[in-house]
Short mmCIF file of C-alpha atoms and ligand atoms in Angstrom, two decimals:
data_model
loop_
_atom_site.label_atom_id
_atom_site.label_comp_id
_atom_site.label_asym_id
_atom_site.label_seq_id
_atom_site.Cartn_x
_atom_site.Cartn_y
_atom_site.Cartn_z
CA MET A 85 3.12 -1.82 1.43
CA ARG A 86 1.78 -5.27 -0.03
CA TYR A 87 -2.20 -5.92 -0.97
CA VAL A 88 -3.76 -9.13 0.50
CA ASP A 89 -6.53 -10.66 -1.04
CA ALA A 90 -8.88 -11.14 0.98
CA THR A 91 -11.76 -13.05 -0.63
CA ARG A 92 -12.73 -16.24 -0.26
CA PRO A 93 -12.51 -18.31 -3.78
CA LEU A 94 -15.51 -19.82 -5.10
CA VAL A 95 -15.47 -23.39 -6.20
CA PRO A 96 -18.01 -26.00 -6.26
CA GLY A 97 -18.93 -27.85 -3.23
CA MET A 98 -18.11 -24.68 -0.56
CA PHE A 99 -20.07 -23.99 1.89
CA VAL A 100 -22.90 -21.63 1.48
CA HIS A 101 -26.08 -20.87 4.18
CA PRO A 102 -28.82 -23.70 4.75
CA GLY A 103 -31.07 -23.49 2.00
CA ASP A 104 -29.63 -21.19 -1.10
CA PRO A 105 -28.45 -22.35 -4.08
CA PRO A 106 -25.20 -24.33 -4.32
CA PHE A 107 -22.53 -22.79 -6.42
CA GLU A 108 -21.95 -24.61 -9.34
CA THR A 109 -20.04 -23.83 -12.43
CA GLN A 110 -19.88 -25.75 -15.82
CA PRO A 111 -18.27 -25.75 -19.64
CA VAL A 112 -20.45 -24.19 -21.91
CA ALA A 113 -17.73 -23.77 -24.84
CA THR A 114 -13.93 -25.63 -24.54
CA LEU A 115 -10.81 -24.87 -26.31
CA GLU A 116 -10.93 -28.35 -27.81
CA ARG A 117 -14.50 -28.59 -29.40
CA ASP A 118 -15.17 -24.93 -29.39
CA GLY A 119 -11.94 -23.04 -29.98
CA PHE A 120 -12.79 -21.14 -27.09
CA ALA A 121 -13.75 -21.16 -23.48
CA LEU A 122 -17.08 -20.15 -21.68
CA ARG A 123 -18.32 -21.51 -18.63
CA SER A 124 -21.73 -20.81 -16.92
CA LEU A 125 -22.00 -20.28 -13.52
CA ARG A 126 -25.17 -20.62 -10.84
CA LEU A 127 -24.91 -18.74 -6.96
CA GLY A 128 -27.08 -17.26 -5.25
CA THR A 129 -26.21 -13.25 -3.94
CA HIS A 130 -25.14 -14.48 -0.50
CA THR A 131 -22.25 -17.21 -1.94
CA GLY A 132 -18.53 -16.96 -0.87
CA THR A 133 -17.64 -13.56 0.67
CA HIS A 134 -19.90 -10.89 -0.46
CA LEU A 135 -22.05 -7.71 0.58
CA ASP A 136 -25.41 -7.52 2.16
CA ALA A 137 -27.33 -4.61 1.14
CA PRO A 138 -30.37 -3.19 3.04
CA ALA A 139 -32.93 -4.48 0.45
CA HIS A 140 -31.84 -8.26 2.28
CA PHE A 141 -33.76 -7.22 5.24
CA VAL A 142 -35.64 -3.82 4.79
CA ALA A 143 -38.44 -3.32 2.44
CA GLY A 144 -37.29 -0.70 -0.50
CA GLY A 145 -33.99 -0.58 1.16
CA ALA A 146 -30.87 0.33 -1.32
CA THR A 147 -30.29 -2.46 -3.29
CA VAL A 148 -26.53 -3.59 -4.00
CA ASP A 149 -25.64 -1.83 -7.04
CA GLN A 150 -26.73 1.54 -5.01
CA ALA A 151 -24.04 1.06 -2.92
CA PRO A 152 -22.19 3.90 -2.03
CA LEU A 153 -18.43 3.51 -4.40
CA GLU A 154 -16.79 5.90 -1.39
CA LEU A 155 -18.31 3.32 1.21
CA LEU A 156 -16.78 0.87 -0.91
CA LEU A 157 -12.97 2.49 -1.03
CA GLY A 158 -10.92 3.54 1.83
CA PRO A 159 -9.58 2.93 5.24
CA ALA A 160 -10.67 0.24 6.98
CA ARG A 161 -9.98 -0.58 10.64
CA VAL A 162 -8.72 -4.44 10.93
CA VAL A 163 -9.89 -5.74 14.70
CA ASP A 164 -8.70 -9.24 16.14
CA ALA A 165 -11.84 -10.46 17.91
CA GLN A 166 -10.41 -13.92 18.98
CA ALA A 167 -10.71 -12.75 22.80
CA ALA A 168 -14.08 -11.95 22.49
CA GLY A 169 -14.69 -15.72 22.72
CA ARG A 170 -17.96 -16.94 21.17
CA GLU A 171 -19.67 -13.79 21.11
CA LEU A 172 -18.47 -10.64 19.91
CA ASP A 173 -21.10 -7.86 22.74
CA ALA A 174 -20.50 -4.80 23.27
CA ALA A 175 -18.23 -4.39 25.83
CA PHE A 176 -15.57 -5.87 23.35
CA LEU A 177 -15.89 -3.67 20.72
CA ALA A 178 -16.09 -0.64 23.37
CA ALA A 179 -12.92 -1.24 24.31
CA GLN A 180 -11.52 -0.40 20.68
CA GLN A 181 -11.51 2.96 20.51
CA LEU A 182 -13.85 2.82 17.35
CA GLU A 183 -15.38 6.00 17.43
CA LYS A 184 -14.32 7.63 14.39
CA VAL A 185 -14.18 4.42 12.55
CA VAL A 186 -16.34 3.80 9.10
CA ARG A 187 -14.97 0.55 8.06
CA LEU A 188 -14.82 -2.17 10.44
CA LEU A 189 -13.40 -5.73 9.56
CA LEU A 190 -13.47 -8.27 12.37
CA ARG A 191 -11.31 -11.44 12.72
CA THR A 192 -13.29 -13.63 14.82
CA ALA A 193 -12.34 -17.30 16.61
CA ASP A 194 -13.22 -20.86 15.96
CA GLY A 195 -16.76 -20.87 16.45
CA SER A 196 -17.64 -17.86 16.70
CA ARG A 197 -21.27 -16.66 16.98
CA GLY A 198 -20.51 -13.34 15.57
CA LEU A 199 -22.07 -10.17 16.72
CA THR A 200 -24.48 -10.04 19.54
CA CYS A 201 -27.45 -7.95 18.68
CA GLU A 202 -26.32 -5.22 21.83
CA ALA A 203 -22.80 -5.09 20.08
CA ALA A 204 -24.72 -4.21 16.16
CA GLU A 205 -26.80 -1.28 18.71
CA TRP A 206 -23.54 0.21 20.14
CA LEU A 207 -22.20 0.39 16.73
CA ARG A 208 -25.22 2.33 15.47
CA ARG A 209 -25.09 4.56 18.59
CA SER A 210 -21.74 4.68 19.50
CA THR A 211 -19.27 5.00 16.09
CA ALA A 212 -19.00 5.87 12.66
CA VAL A 213 -19.14 2.74 11.02
CA ARG A 214 -20.91 2.30 7.79
CA LEU A 215 -19.63 -0.66 6.82
CA VAL A 216 -18.87 -4.13 8.96
CA GLY A 217 -17.13 -7.24 8.04
CA ILE A 218 -16.72 -10.70 9.36
CA ASP A 219 -14.77 -13.78 8.42
CA ARG A 220 -17.83 -15.94 9.02
CA PRO A 221 -20.11 -16.94 6.17
CA SER A 222 -23.07 -14.28 8.85
CA ILE A 223 -22.18 -11.77 10.89
CA GLU A 224 -24.64 -13.54 13.19
CA ALA A 225 -24.94 -17.06 14.86
CA LEU A 226 -26.59 -19.22 11.75
CA ASP A 227 -29.38 -20.35 13.71
CA SER A 228 -30.49 -16.82 15.54
CA PRO A 229 -33.71 -16.49 14.10
CA ASP A 230 -35.49 -13.74 12.53
CA CYS A 231 -32.09 -12.35 11.99
CA PRO A 232 -32.05 -9.36 14.78
CA VAL A 233 -28.34 -8.27 13.65
CA HIS A 234 -28.73 -8.13 10.55
CA ARG A 235 -31.71 -5.95 10.74
CA VAL A 236 -30.37 -3.42 13.35
CA LEU A 237 -27.18 -2.77 11.30
CA LEU A 238 -29.45 -2.93 7.81
CA GLY A 239 -32.55 -1.39 8.99
CA GLY A 240 -30.63 2.09 10.31
CA GLU A 241 -30.94 5.18 9.09
CA PRO A 242 -27.94 5.48 7.22
CA ALA A 243 -27.82 1.78 6.63
CA ILE A 244 -24.93 -0.08 8.12
CA TRP A 245 -23.61 -2.82 5.38
CA ILE A 246 -22.57 -6.00 5.93
CA LEU A 247 -19.41 -7.80 4.71
CA GLU A 248 -19.29 -11.36 5.32
CA GLY A 249 -17.01 -14.75 4.56
CA LEU A 250 -14.14 -12.41 4.34
CA ASP A 251 -10.87 -14.37 4.71
CA LEU A 252 -8.55 -12.07 6.96
CA ASP A 253 -6.01 -14.99 7.77
CA ALA A 254 -3.24 -12.97 5.86
CA VAL A 255 -4.39 -9.05 7.08
CA PRO A 256 -2.41 -7.65 10.28
CA SER A 257 -4.73 -5.98 12.63
CA GLY A 258 -4.45 -2.21 12.19
CA GLU A 259 -5.54 0.84 9.78
CA HIS A 260 -5.26 -0.60 6.57
CA GLU A 261 -6.54 0.62 2.77
CA LEU A 262 -9.89 -1.26 1.64
CA CYS A 263 -10.68 -2.01 -1.83
CA CYS A 264 -14.46 -4.40 -2.10
CA LEU A 265 -16.18 -4.28 -4.92
CA PRO A 266 -19.56 -6.02 -5.50
CA LEU A 267 -20.69 -7.54 -8.17
CA ARG A 268 -23.51 -4.44 -9.77
CA LEU A 269 -26.48 -6.40 -10.00
CA SER A 270 -29.66 -4.59 -10.31
CA GLY A 271 -31.89 -4.87 -8.06
CA ALA A 272 -30.37 -7.33 -5.78
CA ASP A 273 -30.31 -7.77 -1.94
CA GLY A 274 -26.39 -8.65 -2.37
CA ALA A 275 -24.00 -9.66 -4.32
CA PRO A 276 -20.52 -12.03 -4.79
CA VAL A 277 -17.70 -9.52 -3.86
CA ARG A 278 -13.78 -8.70 -4.19
CA VAL A 279 -12.14 -7.83 -0.81
CA VAL A 280 -8.72 -6.45 -1.58
CA LEU A 281 -6.69 -4.57 1.20
CA ARG A 282 -3.72 -2.58 1.27
CA VAL A 283 -0.98 -3.19 3.84
CA ALA A 284 1.37 -0.43 4.87
CA GLU A 285 4.37 -2.32 6.24
ZN1 ZN B 277 -25.43 -12.62 3.37
#
C-alpha cells in the first residue's frame, strides 16, 4: 500500500483559466527581519487542483463548504481515458462498467477536450457517480461557450461534484481509496483541494 499525491503544486506563474486571478504569494514576515515567517496568498477559488461546487453554475446551489464529507472520502475508480482521444464521449464511458461507481477519476490524453455533453448526461442517467475528476484544468473544453458540461453535472439533483486539475500520472488505473478535502471556504463556488489516493499493491 502506498499514498500518491494527485495534487498539483501551487506556484507563481502556474496556469489559471483566462481571466482568473494569477496565483501570487509574498512574504509578509521573514525569519531574518521578524523572527518568524509568514506569507500572503492571492488566488481564485478554481486555482490549481480544486473542487467545483454546484454554486459555481447553479443559483442557490450547494457551496464548497457544504460538500458532503462521505463523498470526499471513499473508494474511487481511476480510468485511463487516453484511448478515448480528444473527445471523451458516452460510448467510451459506457464501455468502462461504471454503473455502481460513485467517485470517478479520468486520466486523459494530451490535448483532450474533456467530457462531451452527451457523456455528462450519460453519467447522470446511467451511473451512481456523484464526483467526477479529471487531470485537465477543466472537465470540458476551455473554449466551450456557456460550459454545458458543468451545467449538466452540477445542475442535477443530486449534483455531480467536479474535481479539476488533478495529477494522475503516478496513479495506476483501478479502484483506490480517495481523500480530497477542499478548504472550508464559507459560501464559495469552489476551493483548492488536496487530493491523495491510497493505492493497494
Ligand atoms: Zn473549476
